[in-house]
Amino acid sequence: MTPPHGETRTTPPPTSSASSTSLSSPVSSASPDDRELQRRLSHDLDGEVAFDDYTRHLFSRDASMYAITPRGVVFPRHTGDVQATVAAAIEHGVPVLARGAGTSLAGQTVGPGLVLDFSRHMNRILELDPEAGTALVEPGVVQDQLNRAAAPYGLMFGPDTSTSNRATIGGMIGNNSAGSGSLRYGMTIDHVRALDVVLSDGTTARLEPVDEAERERRAALPTLEGRLYRDLPALVTANADAIAEGFPEFWRRACGYRLDRLARTDLPFDLAKFVVGSEGTLALATRALVDLVPKPGRTVIGVGHFTSVVAAIEATESALACHPAAVELMDRTILDLSRRKIEYASLGTLLEGDPEALLFVSFTGDDETELIDQLRQLTTSWKRYGHGYHTLQAVTPQQQSALLKVRKSSLGLLMAAGEGTRRPLAFVEDTAVDPVHLAEYTRRFKTILDEHGLSAGFYGHCSVGCLHIRPFVDLTDPQQVATMRKVAERVKDLVTEYGGVNSSEHGDGLARSEFNREIFGEDLYEAMRAVKGLFDPDDRLNPGKIVDAPAMTENLRDPALPPAAELRTRLTFDVVGGMRGAADRCMNIGLCRKSDTGAMCPSYMATRNEQDSTRGRANALVKALSEPDPKQALGDERLHEVLDLCLMCKACKSECPLGVDMASLKAEALSHHHDTHGIPPRSRLFGSIRLLNRLGSATAPLSNLPGRIGLLRRLMERTLGITAARPLPRFERRNLVRWFGGRPKALGTAAPRGTVTYLADSFTTYTEPSIGRAAVELLERAGWDVRLESGGCCGRSSLSKGLLDDANDKAFKLAHLLAETTPPGSPIVGCEPSCLMTLRDEHRALLPGDKAVADVSGRVRQVEELLLEAIDEGSVTLSATSWPAGRRLLYHGHCHQKAEVGTAATVALLNRIPGVEVVELDAGCCGMAGSFGFEAEHYDVSMTVGGDRLFPAVLAEPSETVIVATGVSCRQQIFHGTERDAWHPVQLIREALSAPGE
């Protein structure tokens, strides 16, 4: 038996402010009862309590189409906090709602009253027993977190949701989640062994299978728990006929209360499994004992290419005959969307032709030979029956990576197809029928959509007859709301006709609970109401879900927002609705809450606080921009507490499927904050970084002395807030400009490739000039006539501090300088991604109609691209006897580079060094983020971000490994956190050059 796993941080740094009180809407403006409730909770709980307007707004939404503002939010640390919350709720007559990642699609995790966010603190794996194949977890444990802990023992949690990198076990229990592997592993209900719960009266109970003697013993208790063991058996007996006849025939059910389980005489009386799928309406789980299953050693995937969705579905039966682990569908809508995102672009290189639909057939096990045989059987069967026109065979993890990334992101990619308030909505997305009927059912489903003029995206689990079909609907249009309801009623009747289920893994929530009386019949529905009455006689726990629900058209999110007031922005937000529309693109799917892959969102990874996620910040901005005076609201201090820990890394721009660009949104918000409160001296200082670095270089080495004197560093921290804990960059007197201007000119040297302009950025030019020297020499060796541009600043540092007027001026000057002084069409390159990418991105947002900006942005290329071309064409050769040759290279890419163009060119360039092994880290953001890591109040978070994955990965490498990083901030952070020097790629290529004539 292993000890508890300490991989999850449960205490956020002091810079996080979940319990802060809104300065714009202080708690004193709330009702006296709310103020008293907050005082009571703050006194009784060890966890934090938040009643400010911004936190309440953040928790008013989940990934559904609904929004309900709660009274307050509680972040419990242990079961005692949950009990205290229920006790206070009873005294004040308010409901209680449990919440995990807040990614539910049917509205289960929004409601009035008190929201219990279990994800922030109650996220520990308390015990993992490999011999028993069980894990004892708190409800906030994330599915992937549990799988990482179980993997060394060859185990995993069976249900595999596409949201596994943020879905909590508690949320999966509430929903009875399933996922792609349910054909083999069933649903969450099949893997829950016992639950520790807090009941609606604040008492605790252990729910688990019991024999009749134990049931009778518990039934004798004079408690709510005793009442459950006394009265539930009688309720089941009294409604035996309704239970036998009223449940849908199909097995994959996440709807209603599972009285059918209690009615089975071949199973023990088990309230743990009974409350699975009850959406927090019967009890609040505080611990769960779950079963683990053997983890297959290998997976192979066949990807069928089809000319229509129906053709793909018709191939499902042949696929199932080969005994796969899963059969998944993806339609053209999602494929086209994936091609537009850098994060998923590699999929396009794998596909054959232009399919209308793909069918992913997975085979899992430990014998690779058997799996490949199954894959061959599938290919043969499809050919025999004429299914599809091509089958891609993905056998290795490398071949599967791009496929699986897109498949798991289907929901987010489909959401990205929305425009303004016309969104693909979840209201008929969770039906399931026997796969034998799926093709015919899908045709009739499509007919219903066509009759009502709705288009939709199709994806889902064909192996278990579940398709996630999301029609595009504009909820601000009352006629479309009425159409949505008609479609929901027609689909409900259609699925019933086929003996299927209306909710197969996403639950009832607010979207489908209204129809449960019709679905289950009067008698069975009344029995379910009686169940709710037994567990929760005062309707305290998540009311309005499963039974006694409001109409599906109530509490809709989009109609509740007032029209956005006019706001002049300095950046252009090229979406419907301007700046608010850009923030409101967030549909709360919660990918920004992942913690072990990618860079989004580094501050959430450090704090586990909802407000520090991209989603939290986007929702906070939606609130501010919905105020009568949005400009004044953007100056609100509470709003800027929410925005404060955003590192502006841009990871959300590429990793968020909806492309929420929080870096631009924060820059714009900061500019309005400055309009209201003035510009802080430190922001002015960092915004002038090019001037400071130029002066520092001109006065070096004297300018480096202040960085070495502790007294001066402490004075800088007290006066400017620049931390004394981090070394300052060292200025080089012979900077890049001096070197370039002072070297002898190579007269008559041929430059067959033409002219290239090298952008002398504001950082490496003065502190790491060897990088620019290496780039210039390599470009000249490649046949370029290199022109150095050092006459302006891109404005990157001004943008990061919200100094957008200054950034605008700098962008205009540099863009026009480049447009007027460089040969038309000639490339513009640089070595600092944050500066170079600013010319491609923010300059266009600052000056959208400027022809010079459009011209220059279209000519920006990475220096790696030009060098790669030269090496491949033979203009530049690299030596197999150079010291970098044959080394292991550990490469960390810059966040802005990943967001704008990706790292493929850099990785390819490094691989041109003979004999090297290039390992690209998936270590997220380094945590430095330019000035962020120098700011005293952000230093701890900066180091926490770096210490999450980057520092451990670097420290795990032997000294012979060469560390490589494209960003100046990344190299500074790596050295500060690990005392390992990191090279820029062009430096290594310069070191690997063959001697002339070699």
PDB file of N, CA and C in Angstrom, residues 601-678:
ATOM      1  N   CYS A 601      -2.919  26.883 -18.586  1.00  0.00           N
ATOM      2  CA  CYS A 601      -2.662  28.269 -18.230  1.00  0.00           C
ATOM      3  C   CYS A 601      -1.680  28.228 -17.058  1.00  0.00           C
ATOM      4  N   PRO A 602      -0.486  28.837 -17.221  1.00  0.00           N
ATOM      5  CA  PRO A 602       0.560  28.649 -16.219  1.00  0.00           C
ATOM      6  C   PRO A 602       0.193  29.108 -14.822  1.00  0.00           C
ATOM      7  N   SER A 603      -0.531  30.203 -14.702  1.00  0.00           N
ATOM      8  CA  SER A 603      -0.868  30.673 -13.354  1.00  0.00           C
ATOM      9  C   SER A 603      -1.893  29.760 -12.697  1.00  0.00           C
ATOM     10  N   TYR A 604      -2.821  29.198 -13.482  1.00  0.00           N
ATOM     11  CA  TYR A 604      -3.753  28.237 -12.877  1.00  0.00           C
ATOM     12  C   TYR A 604      -3.005  27.001 -12.407  1.00  0.00           C
ATOM     13  N   MET A 605      -2.022  26.548 -13.177  1.00  0.00           N
ATOM     14  CA  MET A 605      -1.240  25.391 -12.750  1.00  0.00           C
ATOM     15  C   MET A 605      -0.548  25.660 -11.415  1.00  0.00           C
ATOM     16  N   ALA A 606      -0.209  26.926 -11.176  1.00  0.00           N
ATOM     17  CA  ALA A 606       0.497  27.275  -9.944  1.00  0.00           C
ATOM     18  C   ALA A 606      -0.431  27.448  -8.757  1.00  0.00           C
ATOM     19  N   THR A 607      -1.660  27.921  -8.985  1.00  0.00           N
ATOM     20  CA  THR A 607      -2.524  28.281  -7.854  1.00  0.00           C
ATOM     21  C   THR A 607      -3.743  27.388  -7.678  1.00  0.00           C
ATOM     22  N   ARG A 608      -4.173  26.726  -8.754  1.00  0.00           N
ATOM     23  CA  ARG A 608      -5.409  25.928  -8.729  1.00  0.00           C
ATOM     24  C   ARG A 608      -6.624  26.777  -8.351  1.00  0.00           C
ATOM     25  N   ASN A 609      -6.582  28.043  -8.710  1.00  0.00           N
ATOM     26  CA  ASN A 609      -7.658  28.977  -8.390  1.00  0.00           C
ATOM     27  C   ASN A 609      -8.389  29.322  -9.678  1.00  0.00           C
ATOM     28  N   GLU A 610      -9.698  29.156  -9.695  1.00  0.00           N
ATOM     29  CA  GLU A 610     -10.494  29.395 -10.891  1.00  0.00           C
ATOM     30  C   GLU A 610     -10.223  30.772 -11.490  1.00  0.00           C
ATOM     31  N   GLN A 611     -10.068  31.784 -10.673  1.00  0.00           N
ATOM     32  CA  GLN A 611      -9.884  33.120 -11.218  1.00  0.00           C
ATOM     33  C   GLN A 611      -8.544  33.266 -11.944  1.00  0.00           C
ATOM     34  N   ASP A 612      -7.625  32.355 -11.720  1.00  0.00           N
ATOM     35  CA  ASP A 612      -6.326  32.411 -12.380  1.00  0.00           C
ATOM     36  C   ASP A 612      -6.270  31.567 -13.638  1.00  0.00           C
ATOM     37  N   SER A 613      -7.418  31.109 -14.118  1.00  0.00           N
ATOM     38  CA  SER A 613      -7.490  30.377 -15.394  1.00  0.00           C
ATOM     39  C   SER A 613      -7.912  31.344 -16.492  1.00  0.00           C
ATOM     40  N   THR A 614      -7.645  30.973 -17.727  1.00  0.00           N
ATOM     41  CA  THR A 614      -8.117  31.777 -18.855  1.00  0.00           C
ATOM     42  C   THR A 614      -9.627  31.939 -18.791  1.00  0.00           C
ATOM     43  N   ARG A 615     -10.307  30.871 -18.449  1.00  0.00           N
ATOM     44  CA  ARG A 615     -11.771  30.910 -18.341  1.00  0.00           C
ATOM     45  C   ARG A 615     -12.222  31.917 -17.296  1.00  0.00           C
ATOM     46  N   GLY A 616     -11.566  31.885 -16.121  1.00  0.00           N
ATOM     47  CA  GLY A 616     -11.946  32.805 -15.058  1.00  0.00           C
ATOM     48  C   GLY A 616     -11.757  34.247 -15.474  1.00  0.00           C
ATOM     49  N   ARG A 617     -10.632  34.538 -16.124  1.00  0.00           N
ATOM     50  CA  ARG A 617     -10.366  35.919 -16.539  1.00  0.00           C
ATOM     51  C   ARG A 617     -11.337  36.357 -17.632  1.00  0.00           C
ATOM     52  N   ALA A 618     -11.618  35.461 -18.576  1.00  0.00           N
ATOM     53  CA  ALA A 618     -12.558  35.812 -19.648  1.00  0.00           C
ATOM     54  C   ALA A 618     -13.929  36.129 -19.073  1.00  0.00           C
ATOM     55  N   ASN A 619     -14.389  35.315 -18.141  1.00  0.00           N
ATOM     56  CA  ASN A 619     -15.697  35.568 -17.541  1.00  0.00           C
ATOM     57  C   ASN A 619     -15.712  36.857 -16.735  1.00  0.00           C
ATOM     58  N   ALA A 620     -14.601  37.160 -16.051  1.00  0.00           N
ATOM     59  CA  ALA A 620     -14.527  38.415 -15.306  1.00  0.00           C
ATOM     60  C   ALA A 620     -14.610  39.606 -16.254  1.00  0.00           C
ATOM     61  N   LEU A 621     -13.950  39.493 -17.399  1.00  0.00           N
ATOM     62  CA  LEU A 621     -14.008  40.580 -18.377  1.00  0.00           C
ATOM     63  C   LEU A 621     -15.405  40.713 -18.974  1.00  0.00           C
ATOM     64  N   VAL A 622     -16.075  39.600 -19.202  1.00  0.00           N
ATOM     65  CA  VAL A 622     -17.460  39.669 -19.692  1.00  0.00           C
ATOM     66  C   VAL A 622     -18.324  40.445 -18.711  1.00  0.00           C
ATOM     67  N   LYS A 623     -18.144  40.195 -17.426  1.00  0.00           N
ATOM     68  CA  LYS A 623     -18.911  40.934 -16.419  1.00  0.00           C
ATOM     69  C   LYS A 623     -18.616  42.432 -16.492  1.00  0.00           C
ATOM     70  N   ALA A 624     -17.326  42.780 -16.524  1.00  0.00           N
ATOM     71  CA  ALA A 624     -16.958  44.195 -16.555  1.00  0.00           C
ATOM     72  C   ALA A 624     -17.483  44.877 -17.814  1.00  0.00           C
ATOM     73  N   LEU A 625     -17.367  44.201 -18.938  1.00  0.00           N
ATOM     74  CA  LEU A 625     -17.759  44.787 -20.216  1.00  0.00           C
ATOM     75  C   LEU A 625     -19.269  44.788 -20.425  1.00  0.00           C
ATOM     76  N   SER A 626     -20.005  44.197 -19.489  1.00  0.00           N
ATOM     77  CA  SER A 626     -21.464  44.212 -19.539  1.00  0.00           C
ATOM     78  C   SER A 626     -22.049  45.285 -18.626  1.00  0.00           C
ATOM     79  N   GLU A 627     -21.186  46.007 -17.921  1.00  0.00           N
ATOM     80  CA  GLU A 627     -21.641  47.083 -17.048  1.00  0.00           C
ATOM     81  C   GLU A 627     -22.091  48.278 -17.886  1.00  0.00           C
ATOM     82  N   PRO A 628     -22.950  49.142 -17.321  1.00  0.00           N
ATOM     83  CA  PRO A 628     -23.399  50.323 -18.078  1.00  0.00           C
ATOM     84  C   PRO A 628     -22.246  51.209 -18.554  1.00  0.00           C
ATOM     85  N   ASP A 629     -21.180  51.305 -17.759  1.00  0.00           N
ATOM     86  CA  ASP A 629     -19.996  52.067 -18.150  1.00  0.00           C
ATOM     87  C   ASP A 629     -18.803  51.122 -18.159  1.00  0.00           C
ATOM     88  N   PRO A 630     -18.571  50.424 -19.274  1.00  0.00           N
ATOM     89  CA  PRO A 630     -17.505  49.417 -19.291  1.00  0.00           C
ATOM     90  C   PRO A 630     -16.116  50.016 -19.085  1.00  0.00           C
ATOM     91  N   LYS A 631     -15.906  51.253 -19.523  1.00  0.00           N
ATOM     92  CA  LYS A 631     -14.586  51.856 -19.330  1.00  0.00           C
ATOM     93  C   LYS A 631     -14.277  52.014 -17.851  1.00  0.00           C
ATOM     94  N   GLN A 632     -15.250  52.471 -17.092  1.00  0.00           N
ATOM     95  CA  GLN A 632     -15.053  52.589 -15.649  1.00  0.00           C
ATOM     96  C   GLN A 632     -14.872  51.208 -15.022  1.00  0.00           C
ATOM     97  N   ALA A 633     -15.641  50.239 -15.495  1.00  0.00           N
ATOM     98  CA  ALA A 633     -15.538  48.888 -14.935  1.00  0.00           C
ATOM     99  C   ALA A 633     -14.164  48.281 -15.198  1.00  0.00           C
ATOM    100  N   LEU A 634     -13.543  48.624 -16.333  1.00  0.00           N
ATOM    101  CA  LEU A 634     -12.212  48.101 -16.635  1.00  0.00           C
ATOM    102  C   LEU A 634     -11.145  48.680 -15.708  1.00  0.00           C
ATOM    103  N   GLY A 635     -11.493  49.732 -14.991  1.00  0.00           N
ATOM    104  CA  GLY A 635     -10.575  50.280 -14.004  1.00  0.00           C
ATOM    105  C   GLY A 635     -10.752  49.695 -12.626  1.00  0.00           C
ATOM    106  N   ASP A 636     -11.668  48.744 -12.488  1.00  0.00           N
ATOM    107  CA  ASP A 636     -11.982  48.172 -11.172  1.00  0.00           C
ATOM    108  C   ASP A 636     -10.796  47.377 -10.630  1.00  0.00           C
ATOM    109  N   GLU A 637     -10.459  47.596  -9.373  1.00  0.00           N
ATOM    110  CA  GLU A 637      -9.301  46.922  -8.779  1.00  0.00           C
ATOM    111  C   GLU A 637      -9.533  45.426  -8.608  1.00  0.00           C
ATOM    112  N   ARG A 638     -10.752  45.018  -8.301  1.00  0.00           N
ATOM    113  CA  ARG A 638     -11.025  43.586  -8.156  1.00  0.00           C
ATOM    114  C   ARG A 638     -10.848  42.880  -9.489  1.00  0.00           C
ATOM    115  N   LEU A 639     -11.279  43.505 -10.575  1.00  0.00           N
ATOM    116  CA  LEU A 639     -11.057  42.924 -11.886  1.00  0.00           C
ATOM    117  C   LEU A 639      -9.568  42.721 -12.124  1.00  0.00           C
ATOM    118  N   HIS A 640      -8.765  43.681 -11.726  1.00  0.00           N
ATOM    119  CA  HIS A 640      -7.337  43.569 -12.000  1.00  0.00           C
ATOM    120  C   HIS A 640      -6.640  42.621 -11.045  1.00  0.00           C
ATOM    121  N   GLU A 641      -7.245  42.296  -9.926  1.00  0.00           N
ATOM    122  CA  GLU A 641      -6.750  41.167  -9.133  1.00  0.00           C
ATOM    123  C   GLU A 641      -6.926  39.872  -9.913  1.00  0.00           C
ATOM    124  N   VAL A 642      -8.050  39.742 -10.610  1.00  0.00           N
ATOM    125  CA  VAL A 642      -8.305  38.545 -11.405  1.00  0.00           C
ATOM    126  C   VAL A 642      -7.318  38.459 -12.577  1.00  0.00           C
ATOM    127  N   LEU A 643      -7.019  39.591 -13.203  1.00  0.00           N
ATOM    128  CA  LEU A 643      -6.131  39.603 -14.359  1.00  0.00           C
ATOM    129  C   LEU A 643      -4.658  39.557 -13.971  1.00  0.00           C
ATOM    130  N   ASP A 644      -4.345  39.852 -12.730  1.00  0.00           N
ATOM    131  CA  ASP A 644      -2.971  40.129 -12.321  1.00  0.00           C
ATOM    132  C   ASP A 644      -1.991  39.015 -12.654  1.00  0.00           C
ATOM    133  N   LEU A 645      -2.350  37.765 -12.401  1.00  0.00           N
ATOM    134  CA  LEU A 645      -1.394  36.678 -12.568  1.00  0.00           C
ATOM    135  C   LEU A 645      -1.322  36.140 -13.990  1.00  0.00           C
ATOM    136  N   CYS A 646      -2.045  36.754 -14.916  1.00  0.00           N
ATOM    137  CA  CYS A 646      -1.904  36.376 -16.320  1.00  0.00           C
ATOM    138  C   CYS A 646      -0.501  36.753 -16.778  1.00  0.00           C
ATOM    139  N   LEU A 647       0.274  35.770 -17.244  1.00  0.00           N
ATOM    140  CA  LEU A 647       1.645  36.018 -17.681  1.00  0.00           C
ATOM    141  C   LEU A 647       1.710  36.534 -19.121  1.00  0.00           C
ATOM    142  N   MET A 648       0.565  36.630 -19.784  1.00  0.00           N
ATOM    143  CA  MET A 648       0.485  37.093 -21.175  1.00  0.00           C
ATOM    144  C   MET A 648       1.369  36.229 -22.077  1.00  0.00           C
ATOM    145  N   CYS A 649       1.354  34.920 -21.801  1.00  0.00           N
ATOM    146  CA  CYS A 649       2.204  33.985 -22.542  1.00  0.00           C
ATOM    147  C   CYS A 649       1.629  33.642 -23.907  1.00  0.00           C
ATOM    148  N   LYS A 650       0.363  33.962 -24.141  1.00  0.00           N
ATOM    149  CA  LYS A 650      -0.349  33.693 -25.404  1.00  0.00           C
ATOM    150  C   LYS A 650      -0.659  32.221 -25.627  1.00  0.00           C
ATOM    151  N   ALA A 651      -0.396  31.370 -24.641  1.00  0.00           N
ATOM    152  CA  ALA A 651      -0.689  29.958 -24.853  1.00  0.00           C
ATOM    153  C   ALA A 651      -2.163  29.747 -25.159  1.00  0.00           C
ATOM    154  N   CYS A 652      -3.022  30.571 -24.536  1.00  0.00           N
ATOM    155  CA  CYS A 652      -4.459  30.405 -24.763  1.00  0.00           C
ATOM    156  C   CYS A 652      -4.831  30.690 -26.218  1.00  0.00           C
ATOM    157  N   LYS A 653      -4.056  31.541 -26.877  1.00  0.00           N
ATOM    158  CA  LYS A 653      -4.394  31.871 -28.257  1.00  0.00           C
ATOM    159  C   LYS A 653      -4.331  30.648 -29.159  1.00  0.00           C
ATOM    160  N   SER A 654      -3.390  29.740 -28.875  1.00  0.00           N
ATOM    161  CA  SER A 654      -3.269  28.536 -29.697  1.00  0.00           C
ATOM    162  C   SER A 654      -3.876  27.312 -29.040  1.00  0.00           C
ATOM    163  N   GLU A 655      -3.754  27.186 -27.720  1.00  0.00           N
ATOM    164  CA  GLU A 655      -4.212  25.958 -27.057  1.00  0.00           C
ATOM    165  C   GLU A 655      -5.701  25.986 -26.738  1.00  0.00           C
ATOM    166  N   CYS A 656      -6.264  27.151 -26.481  1.00  0.00           N
ATOM    167  CA  CYS A 656      -7.718  27.229 -26.288  1.00  0.00           C
ATOM    168  C   CYS A 656      -8.382  26.985 -27.638  1.00  0.00           C
ATOM    169  N   PRO A 657      -9.222  25.971 -27.758  1.00  0.00           N
ATOM    170  CA  PRO A 657      -9.846  25.700 -29.065  1.00  0.00           C
ATOM    171  C   PRO A 657     -10.650  26.876 -29.595  1.00  0.00           C
ATOM    172  N   LEU A 658     -11.139  27.742 -28.694  1.00  0.00           N
ATOM    173  CA  LEU A 658     -11.907  28.892 -29.133  1.00  0.00           C
ATOM    174  C   LEU A 658     -11.029  30.117 -29.356  1.00  0.00           C
ATOM    175  N   GLY A 659      -9.725  29.973 -29.118  1.00  0.00           N
ATOM    176  CA  GLY A 659      -8.791  31.048 -29.419  1.00  0.00           C
ATOM    177  C   GLY A 659      -8.961  32.287 -28.571  1.00  0.00           C
ATOM    178  N   VAL A 660      -9.366  32.128 -27.316  1.00  0.00           N
ATOM    179  CA  VAL A 660      -9.486  33.283 -26.426  1.00  0.00           C
ATOM    180  C   VAL A 660      -8.078  33.840 -26.189  1.00  0.00           C
ATOM    181  N   ASP A 661      -7.841  35.069 -26.635  1.00  0.00           N
ATOM    182  CA  ASP A 661      -6.508  35.681 -26.583  1.00  0.00           C
ATOM    183  C   ASP A 661      -6.429  36.579 -25.347  1.00  0.00           C
ATOM    184  N   MET A 662      -6.103  35.966 -24.206  1.00  0.00           N
ATOM    185  CA  MET A 662      -6.107  36.722 -22.966  1.00  0.00           C
ATOM    186  C   MET A 662      -4.982  37.746 -22.908  1.00  0.00           C
ATOM    187  N   ALA A 663      -3.875  37.511 -23.596  1.00  0.00           N
ATOM    188  CA  ALA A 663      -2.783  38.489 -23.594  1.00  0.00           C
ATOM    189  C   ALA A 663      -3.265  39.820 -24.157  1.00  0.00           C
ATOM    190  N   SER A 664      -3.981  39.784 -25.266  1.00  0.00           N
ATOM    191  CA  SER A 664      -4.502  41.023 -25.856  1.00  0.00           C
ATOM    192  C   SER A 664      -5.588  41.631 -24.985  1.00  0.00           C
ATOM    193  N   LEU A 665      -6.450  40.796 -24.448  1.00  0.00           N
ATOM    194  CA  LEU A 665      -7.525  41.303 -23.592  1.00  0.00           C
ATOM    195  C   LEU A 665      -6.963  41.980 -22.343  1.00  0.00           C
ATOM    196  N   LYS A 666      -5.932  41.371 -21.747  1.00  0.00           N
ATOM    197  CA  LYS A 666      -5.345  41.990 -20.557  1.00  0.00           C
ATOM    198  C   LYS A 666      -4.654  43.297 -20.911  1.00  0.00           C
ATOM    199  N   ALA A 667      -3.929  43.324 -22.024  1.00  0.00           N
ATOM    200  CA  ALA A 667      -3.260  44.564 -22.427  1.00  0.00           C
ATOM    201  C   ALA A 667      -4.269  45.695 -22.596  1.00  0.00           C
ATOM    202  N   GLU A 668      -5.394  45.390 -23.235  1.00  0.00           N
ATOM    203  CA  GLU A 668      -6.435  46.412 -23.413  1.00  0.00           C
ATOM    204  C   GLU A 668      -7.023  46.835 -22.074  1.00  0.00           C
ATOM    205  N   ALA A 669      -7.291  45.875 -21.209  1.00  0.00           N
ATOM    206  CA  ALA A 669      -7.856  46.193 -19.896  1.00  0.00           C
ATOM    207  C   ALA A 669      -6.890  47.044 -19.080  1.00  0.00           C
ATOM    208  N   LEU A 670      -5.602  46.707 -19.143  1.00  0.00           N
ATOM    209  CA  LEU A 670      -4.601  47.504 -18.417  1.00  0.00           C
ATOM    210  C   LEU A 670      -4.583  48.949 -18.905  1.00  0.00           C
ATOM    211  N   SER A 671      -4.743  49.136 -20.203  1.00  0.00           N
ATOM    212  CA  SER A 671      -4.704  50.506 -20.727  1.00  0.00           C
ATOM    213  C   SER A 671      -5.847  51.333 -20.166  1.00  0.00           C
ATOM    214  N   HIS A 672      -7.017  50.743 -19.988  1.00  0.00           N
ATOM    215  CA  HIS A 672      -8.146  51.470 -19.413  1.00  0.00           C
ATOM    216  C   HIS A 672      -7.947  51.677 -17.914  1.00  0.00           C
ATOM    217  N   HIS A 673      -7.309  50.732 -17.254  1.00  0.00           N
ATOM    218  CA  HIS A 673      -6.979  50.906 -15.845  1.00  0.00           C
ATOM    219  C   HIS A 673      -6.031  52.092 -15.681  1.00  0.00           C
ATOM    220  N   HIS A 674      -5.062  52.219 -16.581  1.00  0.00           N
ATOM    221  CA  HIS A 674      -4.147  53.358 -16.527  1.00  0.00           C
ATOM    222  C   HIS A 674      -4.893  54.669 -16.769  1.00  0.00           C
ATOM    223  N   ASP A 675      -5.890  54.645 -17.664  1.00  0.00           N
ATOM    224  CA  ASP A 675      -6.678  55.859 -17.905  1.00  0.00           C
ATOM    225  C   ASP A 675      -7.338  56.349 -16.628  1.00  0.00           C
ATOM    226  N   THR A 676      -7.749  55.401 -15.796  1.00  0.00           N
ATOM    227  CA  THR A 676      -8.460  55.752 -14.561  1.00  0.00           C
ATOM    228  C   THR A 676      -7.510  56.082 -13.417  1.00  0.00           C
ATOM    229  N   HIS A 677      -6.457  55.296 -13.281  1.00  0.00           N
ATOM    230  CA  HIS A 677      -5.607  55.387 -12.091  1.00  0.00           C
ATOM    231  C   HIS A 677      -4.210  55.932 -12.362  1.00  0.00           C
ATOM    232  N   GLY A 678      -3.869  56.168 -13.610  1.00  0.00           N
ATOM    233  CA  GLY A 678      -2.521  56.605 -13.935  1.00  0.00           C
ATOM    234  C   GLY A 678      -1.584  55.428 -14.153  1.00  0.00           C
TER     235      GLY A 678
END
